[in-house]
Amino acid sequence: MRRAILTLCVLGAVGFAGWQGLTHPKTPLPDHWNPLTPLNVAAPVTPFTGMKLRGALTDGALCATVTAPAAQLTQLEDRVVSDQCGIVDRVSLSAVGDSQITPVETRCQIALRMAMWEVHSLQPAALAHLGEPLSRIDHMSSYSCRPIRTTGGKGQRMSTHSTADAIDIAGFVTQSGRRITLLEGWSGTPDEAAFLRAARDGACDWFRTVLGPEYNRLHADHFHLQNVGWGTCR
Ligand SMILES: [Zn+2]
C-alpha cells in the first residue's frame, strides 16, 4: 500500500515537473498545444483547437482579437434593424488568410470560421487538386433581412442571413487567375469537382451547417455556410 502511494507520488511529481518544464518561459509549450492560450488561426490544428475556437466564437471581443491577424477586418458597432434582423459583433471583412474577399458586412463569428476554413481547408485543397494557392473567395452575401428560401417558395421562418449568421460562397479564384464557380465546377473537370468537394467537406469542419449543390437546386451555385445549426453537411 505504502509502495503504491509512493509510486503515485513519484509519478505525480514527475508529471508536474514535466508540465512545468514544458511551460517554462524559456522552453514554452507551443500555443496550439497549450489549452490556456487563445486560438491562433494560423497555428497547426491540435486536439485543443476546437475548444479554443468555441471560446472565441462566444466572445465578440476575443473573436475580433484572434481573427485580426489572419484576416482584414474592421470592427463595427452592432447593427439593430428589428427584432428579427441585425448584426451583433459586426465586422467588415475584406480578406481571410491569403484570399481577398469583396468587402462584406458580417458577424465576427463568420469571419473567424472563414479564416479557419481558408487556412486549414481551402489552401491545402487548392494545392492538392489545383496545384496552386487561392487568391480570392467570391461571396454572394451574408446579411439579408428575409425569410428562408425553400424549393416550395418563401418559408415561414426568417433566414439565418437575417442576423448575418450565414454567408453564401459562389466560387474561388487561384493565384494564376483561374476561376472556379460552384455552378460550373461542381460537375466540371475532375480537378475542379474534387477541389469543390474538398472545400465543402472542409467547411463542415469549421461551420455548424453547410448546404451546397447536393442539398437542393437552390444551392446549385453556392455554399451556404452557417454559424449556427446541428451539423448538417450536404
Ligand atoms: Zn445562404
Coordinates of N, CA and C and ligand atoms in Angstrom, one line a residue, residues 161 168 222 224, ligand 1:
H161 N -29.5 34.4 -42.5 CA -28.9 35.6 -43.1 C -29.4 36.9 -42.4
D168 N -22.9 33.2 -48.2 CA -23.0 32.4 -49.4 C -21.8 32.5 -50.2
H222 N -24.0 27.9 -55.0 CA -23.3 28.4 -53.9 C -23.3 27.5 -52.7
H224 N -23.9 27.5 -48.8 CA -24.5 28.3 -47.7 C -23.8 27.8 -46.4
Ligands
ZN1 ZN -27.4 31.3 -47.7

